[in-house]
PDB file of C-alpha atoms in Angstrom:
ATOM      1  CA  MET G   1     110.244 102.456 120.325  1.00 92.00           C
ATOM      2  CA  ILE G   2     111.956 105.625 118.736  1.00 95.00           C
ATOM      3  CA  PRO G   3     111.306 106.707 115.427  1.00 96.00           C
ATOM      4  CA  PHE G   4     114.239 106.993 112.934  1.00 97.00           C
ATOM      5  CA  LEU G   5     114.551 109.506 110.074  1.00 97.00           C
ATOM      6  CA  THR G   6     117.045 108.716 107.417  1.00 97.00           C
ATOM      7  CA  LEU G   7     117.833 112.039 105.431  1.00 97.00           C
ATOM      8  CA  GLN G   8     119.542 112.032 102.161  1.00 96.00           C
ATOM      9  CA  PRO G   9     121.934 114.912 101.581  1.00 95.00           C
ATOM     10  CA  SER G  10     122.307 114.178  98.082  1.00 93.00           C
ATOM     11  CA  ARG G  11     118.673 115.233  97.783  1.00 94.00           C
ATOM     12  CA  GLY G  12     119.232 118.555 100.057  1.00 94.00           C
ATOM     13  CA  GLN G  13     117.986 116.837 103.344  1.00 95.00           C
ATOM     14  CA  HIS G  14     120.511 117.392 106.073  1.00 97.00           C
ATOM     15  CA  ALA G  15     120.027 115.976 109.662  1.00 98.00           C
ATOM     16  CA  ALA G  16     121.553 118.836 111.092  1.00 98.00           C
ATOM     17  CA  ASP G  17     118.962 121.431 109.734  1.00 98.00           C
ATOM     18  CA  ALA G  18     116.094 119.031 110.701  1.00 98.00           C
ATOM     19  CA  ILE G  19     117.531 118.842 114.188  1.00 98.00           C
ATOM     20  CA  ALA G  20     117.714 122.611 114.502  1.00 98.00           C
ATOM     21  CA  LEU G  21     114.002 122.678 113.281  1.00 98.00           C
ATOM     22  CA  TYR G  22     112.445 120.158 115.431  1.00 97.00           C
ATOM     23  CA  THR G  23     114.254 121.181 118.413  1.00 97.00           C
ATOM     24  CA  SER G  24     112.879 124.586 118.011  1.00 97.00           C
ATOM     25  CA  LEU G  25     109.412 123.714 117.867  1.00 96.00           C
ATOM     26  CA  PHE G  26     108.622 122.996 121.295  1.00 93.00           C
ATOM     27  CA  GLU G  27     109.809 124.824 124.651  1.00 92.00           C
ATOM     28  CA  ASP G  28     111.324 121.416 125.855  1.00 93.00           C
ATOM     29  CA  GLY G  29     112.944 120.280 122.552  1.00 96.00           C
ATOM     30  CA  ARG G  30     116.743 119.674 122.827  1.00 97.00           C
ATOM     31  CA  GLU G  31     119.538 117.699 121.250  1.00 98.00           C
ATOM     32  CA  LEU G  32     120.689 114.565 123.315  1.00 98.00           C
ATOM     33  CA  SER G  33     123.577 113.510 121.166  1.00 98.00           C
ATOM     34  CA  ARG G  34     125.009 114.020 117.701  1.00 98.00           C
ATOM     35  CA  GLU G  35     127.853 111.736 116.189  1.00 98.00           C
ATOM     36  CA  PRO G  36     129.460 112.865 112.793  1.00 98.00           C
ATOM     37  CA  TRP G  37     130.321 110.745 110.158  1.00 97.00           C
ATOM     38  CA  PRO G  38     133.897 109.848 110.145  1.00 95.00           C
ATOM     39  CA  GLU G  39     136.314 111.223 107.445  1.00 92.00           C
ATOM     40  CA  GLY G  40     136.515 108.730 104.476  1.00 91.00           C
ATOM     41  CA  SER G  41     133.050 107.431 105.213  1.00 90.00           C
ATOM     42  CA  GLY G  42     131.531 108.799 101.812  1.00 87.00           C
ATOM     43  CA  ALA G  43     129.372 111.066 103.670  1.00 92.00           C
ATOM     44  CA  PRO G  44     129.532 115.042 103.145  1.00 91.00           C
ATOM     45  CA  GLU G  45     131.539 116.909 105.828  1.00 90.00           C
ATOM     46  CA  GLY G  46     129.541 117.631 108.593  1.00 93.00           C
ATOM     47  CA  ALA G  47     126.975 114.816 107.971  1.00 97.00           C
ATOM     48  CA  VAL G  48     125.435 113.117 110.897  1.00 98.00           C
ATOM     49  CA  GLN G  49     125.817 109.462 111.486  1.00 98.00           C
ATOM     50  CA  LEU G  50     123.627 109.448 114.319  1.00 98.00           C
ATOM     51  CA  ALA G  51     121.768 112.061 116.329  1.00 98.00           C
ATOM     52  CA  GLU G  52     119.161 111.724 119.140  1.00 98.00           C
ATOM     53  CA  ILE G  53     116.638 114.609 120.066  1.00 98.00           C
ATOM     54  CA  GLU G  54     113.801 115.305 122.142  1.00 96.00           C
ATOM     55  CA  VAL G  55     110.876 117.048 120.419  1.00 93.00           C
ATOM     56  CA  GLY G  56     108.244 117.561 123.116  1.00 84.00           C
ATOM     57  CA  ALA G  57     107.179 115.884 126.030  1.00 85.00           C
ATOM     58  CA  GLY G  58     110.237 113.538 126.036  1.00 89.00           C
ATOM     59  CA  GLN G  59     109.296 112.096 122.721  1.00 94.00           C
ATOM     60  CA  ARG G  60     112.574 110.984 121.116  1.00 97.00           C
ATOM     61  CA  LEU G  61     113.695 110.970 117.319  1.00 97.00           C
ATOM     62  CA  ARG G  62     116.840 109.303 115.686  1.00 98.00           C
ATOM     63  CA  LEU G  63     118.044 111.009 112.661  1.00 98.00           C
ATOM     64  CA  SER G  64     120.763 110.184 110.203  1.00 98.00           C
ATOM     65  CA  ASP G  65     122.375 111.495 107.065  1.00 97.00           C
ATOM     66  CA  SER G  66     122.856 108.746 104.590  1.00 96.00           C
ATOM     67  CA  PRO G  67     126.029 108.785 102.626  1.00 93.00           C
ATOM     68  CA  ILE G  68     124.276 106.093 100.023  1.00 92.00           C
ATOM     69  CA  GLU G  69     121.573 107.448  97.976  1.00 91.00           C
ATOM     70  CA  HIS G  70     118.407 105.453  98.213  1.00 93.00           C
ATOM     71  CA  ALA G  71     115.548 105.234  95.707  1.00 94.00           C
ATOM     72  CA  TRP G  72     112.733 105.684  98.320  1.00 93.00           C
ATOM     73  CA  ASP G  73     112.305 108.826 100.325  1.00 90.00           C
ATOM     74  CA  MET G  74     110.025 109.806 103.344  1.00 92.00           C
ATOM     75  CA  SER G  75     106.372 108.572 103.089  1.00 91.00           C
ATOM     76  CA  PRO G  76     103.213 110.569 104.272  1.00 88.00           C
ATOM     77  CA  GLY G  77     101.941 107.092 105.187  1.00 89.00           C
ATOM     78  CA  VAL G  78     103.798 107.259 108.157  1.00 93.00           C
ATOM     79  CA  SER G  79     103.731 110.621 110.136  1.00 96.00           C
ATOM     80  CA  LEU G  80     104.726 112.137 113.322  1.00 96.00           C
ATOM     81  CA  TRP G  81     101.482 112.731 115.654  1.00 95.00           C
ATOM     82  CA  VAL G  82     101.420 115.793 118.073  1.00 94.00           C
ATOM     83  CA  ASP G  83      98.966 116.680 120.553  1.00 94.00           C
ATOM     84  CA  CYS G  84      99.625 120.385 120.949  1.00 95.00           C
ATOM     85  CA  ALA G  85      98.768 121.940 124.076  1.00 93.00           C
ATOM     86  CA  ASP G  86      96.470 124.593 122.507  1.00 95.00           C
ATOM     87  CA  GLN G  87      95.692 126.076 118.959  1.00 96.00           C
ATOM     88  CA  ALA G  88      98.070 128.955 119.178  1.00 97.00           C
ATOM     89  CA  GLU G  89     100.806 126.204 119.668  1.00 96.00           C
ATOM     90  CA  GLN G  90      99.072 124.089 116.652  1.00 97.00           C
ATOM     91  CA  GLU G  91      99.344 127.249 114.395  1.00 98.00           C
ATOM     92  CA  ARG G  92     102.882 128.119 115.314  1.00 98.00           C
ATOM     93  CA  VAL G  93     104.173 124.562 114.830  1.00 98.00           C
ATOM     94  CA  PHE G  94     102.050 124.184 111.573  1.00 98.00           C
ATOM     95  CA  ALA G  95     103.499 127.298 110.221  1.00 98.00           C
ATOM     96  CA  ALA G  96     106.977 126.370 110.946  1.00 98.00           C
ATOM     97  CA  LEU G  97     106.723 123.121 109.362  1.00 98.00           C
ATOM     98  CA  LEU G  98     104.955 124.482 106.551  1.00 98.00           C
ATOM     99  CA  GLU G  99     107.908 126.628 105.490  1.00 98.00           C
ATOM    100  CA  GLY G 100     109.266 124.715 102.413  1.00 98.00           C
ATOM    101  CA  GLY G 101     106.899 121.987 102.862  1.00 98.00           C
ATOM    102  CA  THR G 102     103.383 121.068 101.963  1.00 98.00           C
ATOM    103  CA  ALA G 103      99.871 121.475 103.445  1.00 98.00           C
ATOM    104  CA  MET G 104      98.304 117.844 103.187  1.00 97.00           C
ATOM    105  CA  MET G 105      95.339 119.000 104.950  1.00 98.00           C
ATOM    106  CA  PRO G 106      95.379 122.764 105.924  1.00 98.00           C
ATOM    107  CA  LEU G 107      94.463 123.581 109.656  1.00 98.00           C
ATOM    108  CA  ASP G 108      90.858 123.129 109.929  1.00 97.00           C
ATOM    109  CA  ASP G 109      88.128 121.278 112.257  1.00 95.00           C
ATOM    110  CA  TYR G 110      87.133 118.305 110.266  1.00 94.00           C
ATOM    111  CA  GLY G 111      84.538 116.968 112.466  1.00 92.00           C
ATOM    112  CA  PHE G 112      87.179 115.722 115.312  1.00 91.00           C
ATOM    113  CA  GLY G 113      88.580 119.229 116.590  1.00 93.00           C
ATOM    114  CA  PRO G 114      91.318 121.317 115.337  1.00 96.00           C
ATOM    115  CA  PHE G 115      93.577 119.504 112.916  1.00 98.00           C
ATOM    116  CA  GLY G 116      96.428 119.711 110.359  1.00 98.00           C
ATOM    117  CA  TRP G 117      98.658 117.558 108.429  1.00 98.00           C
ATOM    118  CA  VAL G 118     101.724 118.912 106.938  1.00 98.00           C
ATOM    119  CA  GLN G 119     104.743 117.354 105.213  1.00 98.00           C
ATOM    120  CA  ASP G 120     107.697 119.523 106.002  1.00 98.00           C
ATOM    121  CA  ARG G 121     110.774 120.507 103.630  1.00 97.00           C
ATOM    122  CA  PHE G 122     112.568 117.216 104.775  1.00 97.00           C
ATOM    123  CA  GLY G 123     109.655 115.104 103.523  1.00 97.00           C
ATOM    124  CA  VAL G 124     108.795 114.054 107.201  1.00 97.00           C
ATOM    125  CA  SER G 125     104.888 113.987 107.685  1.00 97.00           C
ATOM    126  CA  TRP G 126     102.992 115.647 110.823  1.00 97.00           C
ATOM    127  CA  GLN G 127      99.705 115.321 112.176  1.00 97.00           C
ATOM    128  CA  LEU G 128      98.932 118.109 114.819  1.00 97.00           C
ATOM    129  CA  GLY G 129      95.800 117.908 116.983  1.00 97.00           C
ATOM    130  CA  VAL G 130      95.124 119.951 120.014  1.00 96.00           C
ATOM    131  CA  ALA G 131      95.137 117.896 123.446  1.00 90.00           C
ATOM    132  CA  ALA G 132      91.298 117.154 124.237  1.00 81.00           C
ATOM    133  CA  ASP G 133      90.861 119.062 127.375  1.00 67.00           C
ATOM    134  CA  ASP G 134      91.990 122.250 125.380  1.00 50.00           C
ATOM    135  CA  GLN G 135      89.641 122.005 122.349  1.00 50.00           C
TER     136      GLN G 135
END
């Protein structure tokens, strides 16, 4: 199963920007493929029809810029969970995702170890924990 993120350029969400941010968050983050929308598709120039990236520990995401404006947007009810290697990585990733985003639950210990929940500037929700053996 691969999570699929539909971004809407008409709302200022661009897959290329998300790809750059997400692959920069983790040492092993990388872009696997990217296919642009063809001319005449109705998508803005440079829009991504389909891309696949790895964002850490081999976890893949697929992304696309939708040339169709949808009434819906990302929901914080569905989020990406990340077990960070340590608190330093957790703090760094949280800070990067928070730029232009919203802290749903600021970094703290809520009784189950270091945790933070952030919705990034694209509307994607991330829950960040620390791997159990590193708490």
